[in-house]
Short mmCIF file of C-alpha atoms and ligand atoms in Angstrom, two decimals:
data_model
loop_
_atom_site.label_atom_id
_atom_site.label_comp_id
_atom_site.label_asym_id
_atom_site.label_seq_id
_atom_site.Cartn_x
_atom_site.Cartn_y
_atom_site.Cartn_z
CA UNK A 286 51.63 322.56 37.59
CA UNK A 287 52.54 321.14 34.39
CA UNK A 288 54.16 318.17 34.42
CA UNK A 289 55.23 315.37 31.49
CA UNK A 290 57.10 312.69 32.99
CA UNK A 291 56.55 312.92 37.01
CA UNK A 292 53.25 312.07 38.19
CA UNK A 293 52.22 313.38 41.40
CA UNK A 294 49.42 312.02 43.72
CA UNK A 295 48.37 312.67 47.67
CA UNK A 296 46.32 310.12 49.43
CA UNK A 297 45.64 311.78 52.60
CA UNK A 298 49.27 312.94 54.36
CA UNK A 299 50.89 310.63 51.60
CA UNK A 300 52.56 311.97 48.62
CA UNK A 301 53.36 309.87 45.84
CA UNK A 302 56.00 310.89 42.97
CA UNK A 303 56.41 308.68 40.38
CA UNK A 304 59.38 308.48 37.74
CA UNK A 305 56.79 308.65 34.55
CA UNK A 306 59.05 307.73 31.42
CA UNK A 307 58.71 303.89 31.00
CA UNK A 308 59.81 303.53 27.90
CA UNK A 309 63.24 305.17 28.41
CA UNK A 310 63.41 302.52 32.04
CA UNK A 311 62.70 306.12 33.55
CA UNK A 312 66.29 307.44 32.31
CA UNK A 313 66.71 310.79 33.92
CA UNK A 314 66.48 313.32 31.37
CA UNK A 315 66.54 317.38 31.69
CA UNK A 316 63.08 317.30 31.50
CA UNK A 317 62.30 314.69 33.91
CA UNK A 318 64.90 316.49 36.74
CA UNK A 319 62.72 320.02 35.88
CA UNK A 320 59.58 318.00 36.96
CA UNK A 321 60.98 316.62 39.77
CA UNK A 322 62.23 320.39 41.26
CA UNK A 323 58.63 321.55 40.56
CA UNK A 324 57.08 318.89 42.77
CA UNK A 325 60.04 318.78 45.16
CA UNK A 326 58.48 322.62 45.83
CA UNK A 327 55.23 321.54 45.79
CA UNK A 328 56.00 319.11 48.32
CA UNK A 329 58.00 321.16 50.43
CA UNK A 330 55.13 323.68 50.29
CA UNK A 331 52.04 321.42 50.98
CA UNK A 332 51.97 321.19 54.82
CA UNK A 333 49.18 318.48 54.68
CA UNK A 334 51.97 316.40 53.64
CA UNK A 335 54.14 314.54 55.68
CA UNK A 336 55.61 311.79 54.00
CA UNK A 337 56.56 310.59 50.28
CA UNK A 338 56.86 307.90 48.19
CA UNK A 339 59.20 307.99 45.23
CA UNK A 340 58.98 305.21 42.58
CA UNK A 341 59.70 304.82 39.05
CA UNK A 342 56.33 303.60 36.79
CA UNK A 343 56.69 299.85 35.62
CA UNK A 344 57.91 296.68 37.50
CA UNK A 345 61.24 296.88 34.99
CA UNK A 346 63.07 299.57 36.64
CA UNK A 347 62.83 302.53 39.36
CA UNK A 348 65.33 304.64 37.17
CA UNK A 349 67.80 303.23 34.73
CA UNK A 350 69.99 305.57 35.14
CA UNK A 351 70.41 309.62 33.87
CA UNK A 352 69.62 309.56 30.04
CA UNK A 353 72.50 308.43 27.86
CA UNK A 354 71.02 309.56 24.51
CA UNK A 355 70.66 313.21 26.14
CA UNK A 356 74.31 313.08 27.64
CA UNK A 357 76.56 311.34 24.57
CA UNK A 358 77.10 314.81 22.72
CA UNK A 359 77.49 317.09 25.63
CA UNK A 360 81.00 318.71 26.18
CA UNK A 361 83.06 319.58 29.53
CA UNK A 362 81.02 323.15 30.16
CA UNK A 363 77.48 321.34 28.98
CA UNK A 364 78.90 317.84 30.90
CA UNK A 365 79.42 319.59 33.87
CA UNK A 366 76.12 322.07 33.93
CA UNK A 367 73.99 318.87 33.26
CA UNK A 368 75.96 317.07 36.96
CA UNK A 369 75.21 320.59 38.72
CA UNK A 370 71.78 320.29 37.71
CA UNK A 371 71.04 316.60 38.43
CA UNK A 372 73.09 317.83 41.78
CA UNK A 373 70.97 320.49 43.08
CA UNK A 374 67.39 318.52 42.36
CA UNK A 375 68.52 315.69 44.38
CA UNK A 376 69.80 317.78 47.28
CA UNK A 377 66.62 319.65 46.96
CA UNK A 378 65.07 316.20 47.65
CA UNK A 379 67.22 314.89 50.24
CA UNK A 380 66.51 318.44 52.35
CA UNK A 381 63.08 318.00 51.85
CA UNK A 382 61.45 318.88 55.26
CA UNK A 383 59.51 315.57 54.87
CA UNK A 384 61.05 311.93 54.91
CA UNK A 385 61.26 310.22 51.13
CA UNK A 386 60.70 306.63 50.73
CA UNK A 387 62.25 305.05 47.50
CA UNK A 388 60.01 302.32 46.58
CA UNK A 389 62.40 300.49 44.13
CA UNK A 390 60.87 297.59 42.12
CA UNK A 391 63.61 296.80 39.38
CA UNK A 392 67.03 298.65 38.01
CA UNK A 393 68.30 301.39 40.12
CA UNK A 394 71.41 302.28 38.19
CA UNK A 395 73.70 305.16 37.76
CA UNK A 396 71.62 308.20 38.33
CA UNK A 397 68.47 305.89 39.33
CA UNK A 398 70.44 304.14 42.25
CA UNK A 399 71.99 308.03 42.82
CA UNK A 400 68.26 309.34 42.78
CA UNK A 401 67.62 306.19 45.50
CA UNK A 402 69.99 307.28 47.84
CA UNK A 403 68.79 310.81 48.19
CA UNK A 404 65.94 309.46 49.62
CA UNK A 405 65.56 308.69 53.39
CA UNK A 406 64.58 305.41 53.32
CA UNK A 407 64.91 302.28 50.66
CA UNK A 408 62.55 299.47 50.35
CA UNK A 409 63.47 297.15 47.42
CA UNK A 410 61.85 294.80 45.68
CA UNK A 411 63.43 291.14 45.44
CA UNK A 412 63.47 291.99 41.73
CA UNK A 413 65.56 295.39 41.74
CA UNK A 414 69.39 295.98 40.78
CA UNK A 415 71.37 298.35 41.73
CA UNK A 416 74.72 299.41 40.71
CA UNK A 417 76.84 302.76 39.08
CA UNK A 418 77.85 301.61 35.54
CA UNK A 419 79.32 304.89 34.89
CA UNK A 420 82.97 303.88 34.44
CA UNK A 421 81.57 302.06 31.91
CA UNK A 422 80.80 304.78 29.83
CA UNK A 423 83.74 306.57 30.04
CA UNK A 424 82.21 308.99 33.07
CA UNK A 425 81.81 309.22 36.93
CA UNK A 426 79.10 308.92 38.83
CA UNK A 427 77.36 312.59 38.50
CA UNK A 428 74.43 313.04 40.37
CA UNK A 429 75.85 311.99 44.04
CA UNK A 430 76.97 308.70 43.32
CA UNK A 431 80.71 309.55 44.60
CA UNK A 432 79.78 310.90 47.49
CA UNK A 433 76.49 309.12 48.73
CA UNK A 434 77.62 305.34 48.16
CA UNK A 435 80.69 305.95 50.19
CA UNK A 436 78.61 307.72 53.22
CA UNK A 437 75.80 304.89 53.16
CA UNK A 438 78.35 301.22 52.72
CA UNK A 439 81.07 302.52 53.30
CA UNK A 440 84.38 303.87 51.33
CA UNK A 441 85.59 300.52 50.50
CA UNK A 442 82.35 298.91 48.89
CA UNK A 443 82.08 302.36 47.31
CA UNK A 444 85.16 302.05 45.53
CA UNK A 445 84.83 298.44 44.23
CA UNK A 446 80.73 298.92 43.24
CA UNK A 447 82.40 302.41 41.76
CA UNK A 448 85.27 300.98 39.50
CA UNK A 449 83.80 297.52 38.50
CA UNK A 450 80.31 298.93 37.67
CA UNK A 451 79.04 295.77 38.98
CA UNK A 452 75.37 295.24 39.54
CA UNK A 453 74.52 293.55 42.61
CA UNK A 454 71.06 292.35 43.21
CA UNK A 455 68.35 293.61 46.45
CA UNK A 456 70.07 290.47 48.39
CA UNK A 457 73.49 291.75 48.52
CA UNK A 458 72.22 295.81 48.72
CA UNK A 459 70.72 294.78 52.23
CA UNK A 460 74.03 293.26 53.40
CA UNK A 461 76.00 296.24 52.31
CA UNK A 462 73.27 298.54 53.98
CA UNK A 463 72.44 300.13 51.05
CA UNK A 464 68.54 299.45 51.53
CA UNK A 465 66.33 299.15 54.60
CA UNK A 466 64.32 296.09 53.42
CA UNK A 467 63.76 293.81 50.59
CA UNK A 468 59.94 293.11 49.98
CA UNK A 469 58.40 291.05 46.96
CA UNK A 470 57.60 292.92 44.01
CA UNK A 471 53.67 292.69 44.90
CA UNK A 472 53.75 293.89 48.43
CA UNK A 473 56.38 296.89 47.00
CA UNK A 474 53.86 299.67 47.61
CA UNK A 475 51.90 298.08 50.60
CA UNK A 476 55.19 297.69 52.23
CA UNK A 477 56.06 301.69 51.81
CA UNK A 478 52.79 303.08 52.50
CA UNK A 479 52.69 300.55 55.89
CA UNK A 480 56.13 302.51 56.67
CA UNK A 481 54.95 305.80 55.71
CA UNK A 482 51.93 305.38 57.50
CA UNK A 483 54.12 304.90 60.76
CA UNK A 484 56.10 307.74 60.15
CA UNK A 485 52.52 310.18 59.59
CA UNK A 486 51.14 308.65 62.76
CA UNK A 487 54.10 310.86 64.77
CA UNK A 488 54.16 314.28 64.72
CA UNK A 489 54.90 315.97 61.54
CA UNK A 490 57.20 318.85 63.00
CA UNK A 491 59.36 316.65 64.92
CA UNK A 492 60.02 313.98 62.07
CA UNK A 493 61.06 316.80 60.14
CA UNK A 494 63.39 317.69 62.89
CA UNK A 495 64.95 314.62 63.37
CA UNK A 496 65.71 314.60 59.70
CA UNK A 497 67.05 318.22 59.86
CA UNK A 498 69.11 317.02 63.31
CA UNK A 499 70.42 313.79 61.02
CA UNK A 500 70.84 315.19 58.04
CA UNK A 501 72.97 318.03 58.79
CA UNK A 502 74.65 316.44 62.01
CA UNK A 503 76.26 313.54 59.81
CA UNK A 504 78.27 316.27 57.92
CA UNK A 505 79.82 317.92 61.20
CA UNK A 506 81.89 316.47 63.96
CA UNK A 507 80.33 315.10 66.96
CA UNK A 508 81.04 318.05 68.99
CA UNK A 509 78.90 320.55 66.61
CA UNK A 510 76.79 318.07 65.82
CA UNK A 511 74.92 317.57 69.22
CA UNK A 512 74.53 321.35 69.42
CA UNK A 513 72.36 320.89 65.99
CA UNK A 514 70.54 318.20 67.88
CA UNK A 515 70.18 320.23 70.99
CA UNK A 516 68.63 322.94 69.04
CA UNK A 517 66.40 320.58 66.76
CA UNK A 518 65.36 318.87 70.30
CA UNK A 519 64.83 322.52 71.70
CA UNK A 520 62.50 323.67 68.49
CA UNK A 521 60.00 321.01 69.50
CA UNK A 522 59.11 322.37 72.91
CA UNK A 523 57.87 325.35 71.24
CA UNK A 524 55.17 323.11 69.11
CA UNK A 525 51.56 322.27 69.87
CA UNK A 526 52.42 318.76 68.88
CA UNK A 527 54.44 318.31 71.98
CA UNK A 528 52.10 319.25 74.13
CA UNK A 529 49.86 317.27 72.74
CA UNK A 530 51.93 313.85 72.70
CA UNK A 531 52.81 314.23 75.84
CA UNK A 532 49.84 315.17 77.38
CA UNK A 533 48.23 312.41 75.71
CA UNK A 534 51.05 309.82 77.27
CA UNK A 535 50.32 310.98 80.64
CA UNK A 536 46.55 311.32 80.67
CA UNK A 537 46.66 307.90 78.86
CA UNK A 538 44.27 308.98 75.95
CA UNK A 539 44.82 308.80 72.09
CA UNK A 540 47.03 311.55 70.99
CA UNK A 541 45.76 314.00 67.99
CA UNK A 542 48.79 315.83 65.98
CA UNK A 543 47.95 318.99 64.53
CA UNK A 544 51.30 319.46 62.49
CA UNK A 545 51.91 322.73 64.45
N1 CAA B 69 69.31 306.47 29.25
C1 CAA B 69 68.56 306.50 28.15
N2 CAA B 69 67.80 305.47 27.73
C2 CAA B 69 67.82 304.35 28.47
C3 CAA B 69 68.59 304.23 29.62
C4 CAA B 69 69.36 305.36 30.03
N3 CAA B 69 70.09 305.37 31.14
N4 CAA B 69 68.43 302.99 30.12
C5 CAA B 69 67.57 302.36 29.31
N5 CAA B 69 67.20 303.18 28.29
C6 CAA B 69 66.30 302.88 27.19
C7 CAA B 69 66.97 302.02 26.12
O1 CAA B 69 67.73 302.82 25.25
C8 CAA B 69 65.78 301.40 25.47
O2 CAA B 69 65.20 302.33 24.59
P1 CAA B 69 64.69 301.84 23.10
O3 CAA B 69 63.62 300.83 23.38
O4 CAA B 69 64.19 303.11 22.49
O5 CAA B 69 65.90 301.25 22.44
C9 CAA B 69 64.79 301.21 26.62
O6 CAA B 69 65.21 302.09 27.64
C10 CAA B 69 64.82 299.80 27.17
O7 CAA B 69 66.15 299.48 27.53
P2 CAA B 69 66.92 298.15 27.01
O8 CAA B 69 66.41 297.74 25.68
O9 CAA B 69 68.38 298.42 27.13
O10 CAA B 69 66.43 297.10 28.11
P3 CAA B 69 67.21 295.80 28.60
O11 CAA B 69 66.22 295.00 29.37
O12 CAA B 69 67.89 295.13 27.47
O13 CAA B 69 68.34 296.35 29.59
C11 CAA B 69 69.24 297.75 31.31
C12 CAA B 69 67.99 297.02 30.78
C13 CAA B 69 70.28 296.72 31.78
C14 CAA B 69 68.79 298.60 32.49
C15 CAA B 69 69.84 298.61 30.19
O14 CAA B 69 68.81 299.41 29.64
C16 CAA B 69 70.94 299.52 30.65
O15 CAA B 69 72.05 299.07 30.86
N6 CAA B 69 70.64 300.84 30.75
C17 CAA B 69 71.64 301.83 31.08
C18 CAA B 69 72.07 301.74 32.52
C19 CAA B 69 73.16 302.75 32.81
O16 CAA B 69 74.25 302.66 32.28
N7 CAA B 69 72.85 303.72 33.65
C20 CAA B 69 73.79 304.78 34.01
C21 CAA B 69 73.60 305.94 33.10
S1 CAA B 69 74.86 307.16 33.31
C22 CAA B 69 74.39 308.06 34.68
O17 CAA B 69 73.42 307.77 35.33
C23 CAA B 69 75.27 309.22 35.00
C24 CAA B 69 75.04 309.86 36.30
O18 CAA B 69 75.50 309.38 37.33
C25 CAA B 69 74.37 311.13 36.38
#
């Protein structure tokens, strides 16, 4: 697996992805979204994995957006083929059959705060920013930002963050529920792995259920979506793992998850 600006390392059942191009404030370039499919398979392949953490390298920014020097010449056909791409990595991400924590220390903007919110979970840093400048630069949001901000605050908040551009600090991102928790900038990391830590301690197979069950259910009506969650709930009683937890509930002993 060749990479040049992801880095990926496991610790354990942890996977951590990190947005390598500091000197571009991690700016999402063609390259970088190639890496990121590469270890989004990797991931998705690596059953000893159960959780990720997705940061960008530096305290300055998680992503500062999709890269502007890459994007200024492109035309409609190119414009559009660069979105579709951007698209399909960060769906690839938010299917992932394992939960994503964004671990966001500074700037999340455009693409960055777009990349953010295809993630399960966001912790923040006191530090970070967050906002879709797009308008801005005479474009839309492209990578999700349309359609993800409006899902996770709300169409209203959408619109105004949308059409002003305006970059609002960790603070006001946890009012608007667009992140989980605000952390200081040193306990960033601790603060993620102590949450992915929580999430490896259940069982692997039915975390990735629940995801599957939220994930898709969100997009449906209520009426189809509790037959997704009937089936998800269904799929566990044909794993080891719930044998195991609750056998270990009722014979009051330590359980042992075997991801199967
Ligand atoms: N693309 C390419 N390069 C970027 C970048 C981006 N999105 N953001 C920052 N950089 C580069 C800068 O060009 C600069 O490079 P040089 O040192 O070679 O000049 C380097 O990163 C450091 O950036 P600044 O000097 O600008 O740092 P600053 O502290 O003065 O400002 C900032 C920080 C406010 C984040 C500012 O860099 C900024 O506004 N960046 C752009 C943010 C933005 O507009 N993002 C949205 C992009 S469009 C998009 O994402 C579309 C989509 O939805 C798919």
């Amino acid at each position: 697996m060749e990479l040049k600006n992801v880095l990926l390392e496991k610790e354990g059942n942890l996977a951590i992805v990190t947005i390598n191009r500091p000197k571009a404030l991690n700016a999402l370039n063609s390259e970088t979204l190639a890496d990121l499919d590469i270890v989004i398979t990797d991931l998705e392949n690596d059953n000893d994995i159960y959780c990720v953490i997705l940061t960008g390298s530096g305290e300055k920014a998680f992503v500062a957006g999709a890269d502007i020097a890459e994007m200024k010449d492109l035309n409609e056909k190119q414009g559009k083929e660069f979105g579709i791409l951007g698209n399909k990595v960060f769906r690839r991400l938010e299917n992932l059959g394992k939960p994503v924590i964004a671990a966001i220390s500074g700037f999340a903007l455009g693409g960055g705060c777009e990349l953010a919110m295809s993630c399960d979970i966001r912790i923040a840093s006191e530090r970070a920013r967050f906002g879709q400048p797009e308008a801005g630069l005479g474009i839309t949001p492209g990578f999700g930002g349309t359609q993800r901000l409006p899902r996770i605050v709300g169409i209203g908040k959408a619109k105004e963050l949308i059409y002003t551009g305006a970059i609002i600090k960790a603070d006001e991102a946890l009012r608007i529920g667009l992140v989980n928790k605000v952390v200081t900038l040193e306990s960033l990391m601790e603060e993620a792995k102590a949450m992915a830590n929580m999430i490896i301690a259940n069982a692997p197979i039915a975390v990735k259920l629940c995801k599957d069950a939220i994930n898709r259910g969100m997009q449906v009506g209520i009426d189809s979506a509790i037959v997704i969650e009937a089936e998800d709930f269904g799929k566990c009683f044909a794993t080891e793992d719930q044998v195991e937890g609750m056998g270990a509930f009722i014979e009051r002993r330590t359980k042992n998850f075997q991801n199967k």
